[in-house]
Amino acid sequence: MIPAQFDYLAPTTVEEALAALAQHGDEAKILAGGQSLLPVLRMRLNAPEMVIDLGKITSLRGVRDDGDAIVVGAMTQHSVVGSDPLVAEHAALVSKAVEHLADAQIRHRGTFGGALAHADPAGDLGAPTLALGAQFVVQGPSGTRTVPADEFFVDLFETAIGEDEILVAVRLPKHTGWGAHYEKFVRVAHQWPIVAVAAAVRVEGGTIAEARIGLTNMGSTPMRAHAVEQALVGQPATADGVREAASRAAEGTNPPSDLNGDADYRRHLATVLTRRAVLTAAGATG
């Protein structure tokens, strides 16, 4: 289908974009990489009067070191994030997740911030950023504020970004030296995950000292598997040491039921994938 007619604006600064957003209000939509918005427009599921394209705002692109965190501009393409050496060294879990995100074409066009602001619970970036304790930098008419990951994802396709605000950057706290793995289960390659698990693990002398586990598509938002994290601490990084902790992965979750599998199936998958993800992240086998 062809989208309904709309006006188009491509500002070159965040301030210009915010001014346009304030002027057009509910009738405006922000365009980042377009991998989610453009299909919606083509199917006429949404018909904004104005589309504000952030593609010419160069200040929103790039990856930089900022002391205790790696800062990723919201308009940085997935392919750039996935190949960046700073991200690989200090936030390896994000690099691992980007490898599994859709296909090469989407990774080269889609943007890191756009995918996170879309807040699809089946998206591949929510769980890794939540697990790492990312901070989301949001700018609006009154200035800039930082939202922690556990407050950013509010509900299905809903975030803490205000109607008059724009996500400008994501701060990824450094987890240098941590093992990381993203375990994704799909029926067809490049599909949205039925369930996926993001695991970051710090091992000392063969024992798990810290663990951070994020769950994809196990509720209306990305989720932390806090029970697993707590149960893993002090356990040997072996199959036997991880198995019991991983069995708690589905605690507190509310997975959907659809044609790909019902809620009980997803709960089972979560335990299996968590075990695999933790063992791989810890450098163990079995």
Short mmCIF file of C-alpha atoms in Angstrom, two decimals:
data_model
loop_
_atom_site.label_atom_id
_atom_site.label_comp_id
_atom_site.label_asym_id
_atom_site.label_seq_id
_atom_site.Cartn_x
_atom_site.Cartn_y
_atom_site.Cartn_z
CA MET A 1 0.00 0.00 0.00
CA ILE A 2 0.95 3.65 -0.38
CA PRO A 3 1.11 5.79 2.79
CA ALA A 4 -1.38 8.56 3.33
CA GLN A 5 -0.10 11.99 2.37
CA PHE A 6 2.11 13.74 4.94
CA ASP A 7 4.47 16.68 5.17
CA TYR A 8 8.16 15.98 5.64
CA LEU A 9 10.84 17.83 7.58
CA ALA A 10 14.54 16.97 7.96
CA PRO A 11 16.03 19.23 10.66
CA THR A 12 19.80 19.43 11.16
CA THR A 13 19.78 19.99 14.94
CA VAL A 14 17.96 18.44 17.88
CA GLU A 15 16.59 21.88 18.78
CA GLU A 16 14.97 22.22 15.34
CA ALA A 17 13.47 18.75 15.67
CA LEU A 18 12.06 19.55 19.11
CA ALA A 19 10.56 22.80 17.82
CA ALA A 20 8.83 20.93 14.99
CA LEU A 21 7.60 18.30 17.42
CA ALA A 22 6.17 21.00 19.67
CA GLN A 23 4.49 22.71 16.73
CA HIS A 24 2.78 19.62 15.33
CA GLY A 25 2.16 17.69 18.54
CA ASP A 26 0.20 14.46 18.17
CA GLU A 27 0.11 14.87 14.39
CA ALA A 28 3.87 14.35 14.10
CA LYS A 29 5.95 11.17 13.99
CA ILE A 30 9.70 10.87 14.48
CA LEU A 31 11.59 8.97 11.75
CA ALA A 32 14.91 7.36 12.73
CA GLY A 33 15.98 4.42 10.56
CA GLY A 34 12.42 3.81 9.43
CA GLN A 35 12.49 0.02 9.82
CA SER A 36 9.43 0.10 12.09
CA LEU A 37 7.68 3.31 11.11
CA LEU A 38 7.70 2.93 7.32
CA PRO A 39 5.84 -0.43 7.30
CA VAL A 40 3.26 1.09 9.65
CA LEU A 41 2.79 4.05 7.29
CA ARG A 42 2.56 1.83 4.23
CA MET A 43 -0.16 -0.26 5.85
CA ARG A 44 -1.90 2.97 6.94
CA LEU A 45 -1.96 1.87 10.55
CA ASN A 46 -0.90 5.41 11.32
CA ALA A 47 -1.35 8.55 9.25
CA PRO A 48 0.63 11.48 10.70
CA GLU A 49 0.40 14.90 9.15
CA MET A 50 4.12 15.51 9.64
CA VAL A 51 7.14 13.16 9.60
CA ILE A 52 10.25 14.56 11.24
CA ASP A 53 13.35 12.79 9.90
CA LEU A 54 16.34 12.82 12.28
CA GLY A 55 18.72 11.48 9.64
CA LYS A 56 20.52 14.79 9.05
CA ILE A 57 21.32 15.44 12.73
CA THR A 58 24.95 14.37 12.77
CA SER A 59 25.32 14.99 16.51
CA LEU A 60 23.09 11.96 17.14
CA ARG A 61 25.50 9.55 15.44
CA GLY A 62 28.58 7.80 16.71
CA VAL A 63 30.09 5.89 19.63
CA ARG A 64 32.41 7.43 22.22
CA ASP A 65 34.14 6.59 25.48
CA ASP A 66 32.89 8.64 28.43
CA GLY A 67 34.79 7.36 31.43
CA ASP A 68 32.68 4.71 33.10
CA ALA A 69 30.33 4.31 30.13
CA ILE A 70 30.21 3.95 26.36
CA VAL A 71 27.84 6.47 24.81
CA VAL A 72 25.96 5.50 21.66
CA GLY A 73 24.19 8.22 19.70
CA ALA A 74 20.54 7.41 19.11
CA MET A 75 20.89 7.63 15.31
CA THR A 76 23.88 5.29 15.13
CA GLN A 77 23.16 2.39 12.79
CA HIS A 78 23.12 -1.14 14.21
CA SER A 79 25.96 -2.14 11.90
CA VAL A 80 28.17 0.60 13.36
CA VAL A 81 27.36 -0.41 16.94
CA GLY A 82 27.95 -4.07 16.19
CA SER A 83 31.39 -3.47 14.68
CA ASP A 84 32.61 -0.79 17.11
CA PRO A 85 35.68 -1.90 19.14
CA LEU A 86 34.65 0.15 22.20
CA VAL A 87 31.30 -1.60 22.38
CA ALA A 88 32.92 -5.00 21.83
CA GLU A 89 35.44 -4.41 24.63
CA HIS A 90 33.26 -2.73 27.25
CA ALA A 91 29.67 -3.75 26.41
CA ALA A 92 30.12 -7.06 24.63
CA LEU A 93 26.55 -8.13 25.34
CA VAL A 94 25.27 -5.43 23.00
CA SER A 95 27.68 -6.52 20.26
CA LYS A 96 26.49 -10.11 20.62
CA ALA A 97 22.83 -9.06 20.37
CA VAL A 98 23.37 -6.90 17.30
CA GLU A 99 24.84 -9.91 15.50
CA HIS A 100 21.43 -11.59 15.78
CA LEU A 101 19.33 -8.54 14.93
CA ALA A 102 17.27 -9.06 11.76
CA ASP A 103 19.38 -9.15 8.57
CA ALA A 104 22.30 -7.19 7.12
CA GLN A 105 20.07 -4.73 5.26
CA ILE A 106 18.14 -3.77 8.39
CA ARG A 107 21.33 -3.59 10.48
CA HIS A 108 22.77 -1.10 8.00
CA ARG A 109 19.64 1.05 7.93
CA GLY A 110 18.04 0.69 11.35
CA THR A 111 19.25 2.75 14.29
CA PHE A 112 20.14 1.84 17.85
CA GLY A 113 17.96 4.52 19.44
CA GLY A 114 15.09 4.04 17.02
CA ALA A 115 14.76 0.36 17.87
CA LEU A 116 14.88 1.03 21.61
CA ALA A 117 12.36 3.88 21.42
CA HIS A 118 10.02 1.60 19.45
CA ALA A 119 10.05 -0.67 22.54
CA ASP A 120 8.89 -3.89 20.90
CA PRO A 121 9.17 -6.55 23.65
CA ALA A 122 10.37 -8.97 20.95
CA GLY A 123 13.12 -6.58 19.85
CA ASP A 124 16.71 -7.74 20.32
CA LEU A 125 18.15 -4.66 22.05
CA GLY A 126 15.89 -4.14 25.05
CA ALA A 127 17.06 -7.13 27.10
CA PRO A 128 20.81 -6.45 26.63
CA THR A 129 20.54 -2.77 27.52
CA LEU A 130 18.34 -3.59 30.50
CA ALA A 131 20.74 -6.27 31.70
CA LEU A 132 23.70 -3.88 31.50
CA GLY A 133 21.85 -1.15 33.37
CA ALA A 134 21.90 1.31 30.47
CA GLN A 135 20.84 4.91 30.87
CA PHE A 136 18.73 6.65 28.26
CA VAL A 137 19.44 10.31 27.57
CA VAL A 138 16.27 12.14 26.57
CA GLN A 139 16.07 15.77 25.44
CA GLY A 140 13.01 18.00 25.52
CA PRO A 141 12.02 21.68 25.70
CA SER A 142 13.13 21.92 29.34
CA GLY A 143 16.52 20.31 28.77
CA THR A 144 18.10 16.89 29.03
CA ARG A 145 17.33 14.14 31.51
CA THR A 146 18.62 10.60 32.02
CA VAL A 147 16.29 7.64 32.50
CA PRO A 148 17.59 4.32 33.91
CA ALA A 149 16.78 1.24 31.87
CA ASP A 150 14.46 -0.24 34.49
CA GLU A 151 12.28 2.88 34.22
CA PHE A 152 12.59 3.42 30.46
CA PHE A 153 10.47 0.51 29.24
CA VAL A 154 6.95 1.24 30.50
CA ASP A 155 4.67 -1.14 28.60
CA LEU A 156 4.04 -2.65 25.17
CA PHE A 157 5.53 -0.18 22.64
CA GLU A 158 5.64 2.46 25.37
CA THR A 159 8.65 4.16 26.95
CA ALA A 160 9.37 6.99 29.35
CA ILE A 161 10.05 9.35 26.44
CA GLY A 162 7.60 12.25 26.68
CA GLU A 163 5.49 13.34 23.72
CA ASP A 164 7.64 16.46 23.41
CA GLU A 165 10.98 14.66 23.86
CA ILE A 166 13.51 12.82 21.71
CA LEU A 167 15.93 10.05 22.68
CA VAL A 168 19.39 11.43 21.90
CA ALA A 169 21.83 8.85 23.33
CA VAL A 170 22.20 5.62 25.29
CA ARG A 171 24.86 5.24 27.98
CA LEU A 172 26.16 1.68 28.37
CA PRO A 173 27.99 1.18 31.70
CA LYS A 174 31.30 -0.55 31.13
CA HIS A 175 31.40 -4.27 31.85
CA THR A 176 34.97 -4.76 30.74
CA GLY A 177 36.17 -8.33 31.08
CA TRP A 178 32.70 -9.80 31.49
CA GLY A 179 31.71 -12.76 29.36
CA ALA A 180 28.60 -12.20 27.27
CA HIS A 181 26.21 -14.13 25.08
CA TYR A 182 22.81 -13.58 23.42
CA GLU A 183 20.86 -16.81 22.92
CA LYS A 184 17.93 -16.39 20.53
CA PHE A 185 15.30 -18.96 19.53
CA VAL A 186 13.46 -18.51 16.24
CA ARG A 187 11.57 -20.68 13.77
CA VAL A 188 12.93 -18.85 10.73
CA ALA A 189 16.24 -17.02 10.36
CA HIS A 190 16.10 -13.24 10.94
CA GLN A 191 12.69 -13.54 12.63
CA TRP A 192 11.66 -11.82 15.85
CA PRO A 193 12.69 -14.11 18.71
CA ILE A 194 10.10 -16.39 20.21
CA VAL A 195 12.26 -16.02 23.32
CA ALA A 196 15.82 -14.76 23.73
CA VAL A 197 18.16 -14.40 26.70
CA ALA A 198 20.94 -11.85 27.15
CA ALA A 199 23.58 -12.91 29.67
CA ALA A 200 26.62 -11.07 31.02
CA VAL A 201 28.74 -12.96 33.53
CA ARG A 202 31.85 -12.13 35.54
CA VAL A 203 33.81 -15.22 36.53
CA GLU A 204 36.59 -15.34 39.11
CA GLY A 205 38.60 -18.51 39.54
CA GLY A 206 35.94 -20.66 37.91
CA THR A 207 33.17 -19.25 40.12
CA ILE A 208 30.44 -16.83 39.02
CA ALA A 209 30.96 -13.59 40.91
CA GLU A 210 28.26 -11.50 39.21
CA ALA A 211 25.60 -12.09 36.58
CA ARG A 212 23.15 -9.92 34.67
CA ILE A 213 20.36 -11.61 32.73
CA GLY A 214 17.81 -9.97 30.41
CA LEU A 215 14.80 -11.70 28.85
CA THR A 216 13.29 -10.94 25.44
CA ASN A 217 9.59 -11.53 24.68
CA MET A 218 8.71 -12.79 28.15
CA GLY A 219 6.32 -9.94 28.94
CA SER A 220 5.09 -6.60 27.64
CA THR A 221 8.58 -5.14 28.20
CA PRO A 222 12.12 -6.53 28.37
CA MET A 223 12.68 -8.13 31.78
CA ARG A 224 15.52 -8.85 34.21
CA ALA A 225 15.80 -12.37 35.60
CA HIS A 226 16.74 -11.21 39.09
CA ALA A 227 16.12 -14.61 40.70
CA VAL A 228 18.60 -16.23 38.32
CA GLU A 229 21.17 -13.51 38.87
CA GLN A 230 21.06 -13.95 42.62
CA ALA A 231 21.12 -17.74 42.43
CA LEU A 232 24.16 -17.77 40.13
CA VAL A 233 26.46 -15.83 42.46
CA GLY A 234 28.95 -18.17 44.08
CA GLN A 235 28.10 -21.09 41.79
CA PRO A 236 30.76 -22.86 39.73
CA ALA A 237 30.69 -21.95 36.06
CA THR A 238 29.68 -25.47 35.07
CA ALA A 239 26.55 -27.10 33.68
CA ASP A 240 25.64 -28.50 37.09
CA GLY A 241 26.33 -25.19 38.81
CA VAL A 242 24.15 -23.21 36.40
CA ARG A 243 21.24 -25.60 35.86
CA GLU A 244 19.33 -24.97 39.09
CA ALA A 245 19.69 -21.18 38.87
CA ALA A 246 18.54 -21.19 35.25
CA SER A 247 15.40 -23.09 36.23
CA ARG A 248 14.18 -19.87 37.87
CA ALA A 249 14.32 -17.82 34.65
CA ALA A 250 10.55 -17.64 34.15
CA GLU A 251 9.77 -16.42 37.67
CA GLY A 252 7.73 -13.22 37.57
CA THR A 253 7.31 -13.26 33.80
CA ASN A 254 4.12 -12.95 31.76
CA PRO A 255 4.92 -14.29 28.29
CA PRO A 256 2.42 -14.01 25.43
CA SER A 257 0.69 -16.90 23.70
CA ASP A 258 0.53 -16.83 19.91
CA LEU A 259 1.01 -19.02 16.84
CA ASN A 260 4.71 -19.43 17.65
CA GLY A 261 4.05 -20.92 21.08
CA ASP A 262 1.96 -20.55 24.19
CA ALA A 263 3.07 -19.03 27.49
CA ASP A 264 4.11 -22.35 29.05
CA TYR A 265 6.27 -23.16 26.04
CA ARG A 266 8.00 -19.80 26.36
CA ARG A 267 8.58 -20.35 30.08
CA HIS A 268 10.28 -23.63 29.26
CA LEU A 269 12.35 -21.99 26.54
CA ALA A 270 13.47 -19.28 28.95
CA THR A 271 15.01 -21.83 31.32
CA VAL A 272 16.78 -23.71 28.52
CA LEU A 273 18.08 -20.58 26.79
CA THR A 274 19.19 -19.03 30.07
CA ARG A 275 21.30 -22.08 30.86
CA ARG A 276 22.88 -21.99 27.42
CA ALA A 277 23.48 -18.25 27.50
CA VAL A 278 25.06 -18.27 30.96
CA LEU A 279 27.33 -21.22 30.19
CA THR A 280 28.49 -19.66 26.94
CA ALA A 281 29.05 -16.28 28.55
CA ALA A 282 31.03 -17.94 31.34
CA GLY A 283 33.18 -19.76 28.81
CA ALA A 284 31.93 -23.16 29.98
CA THR A 285 30.51 -26.08 28.02
CA GLY A 286 27.63 -28.47 28.59
#
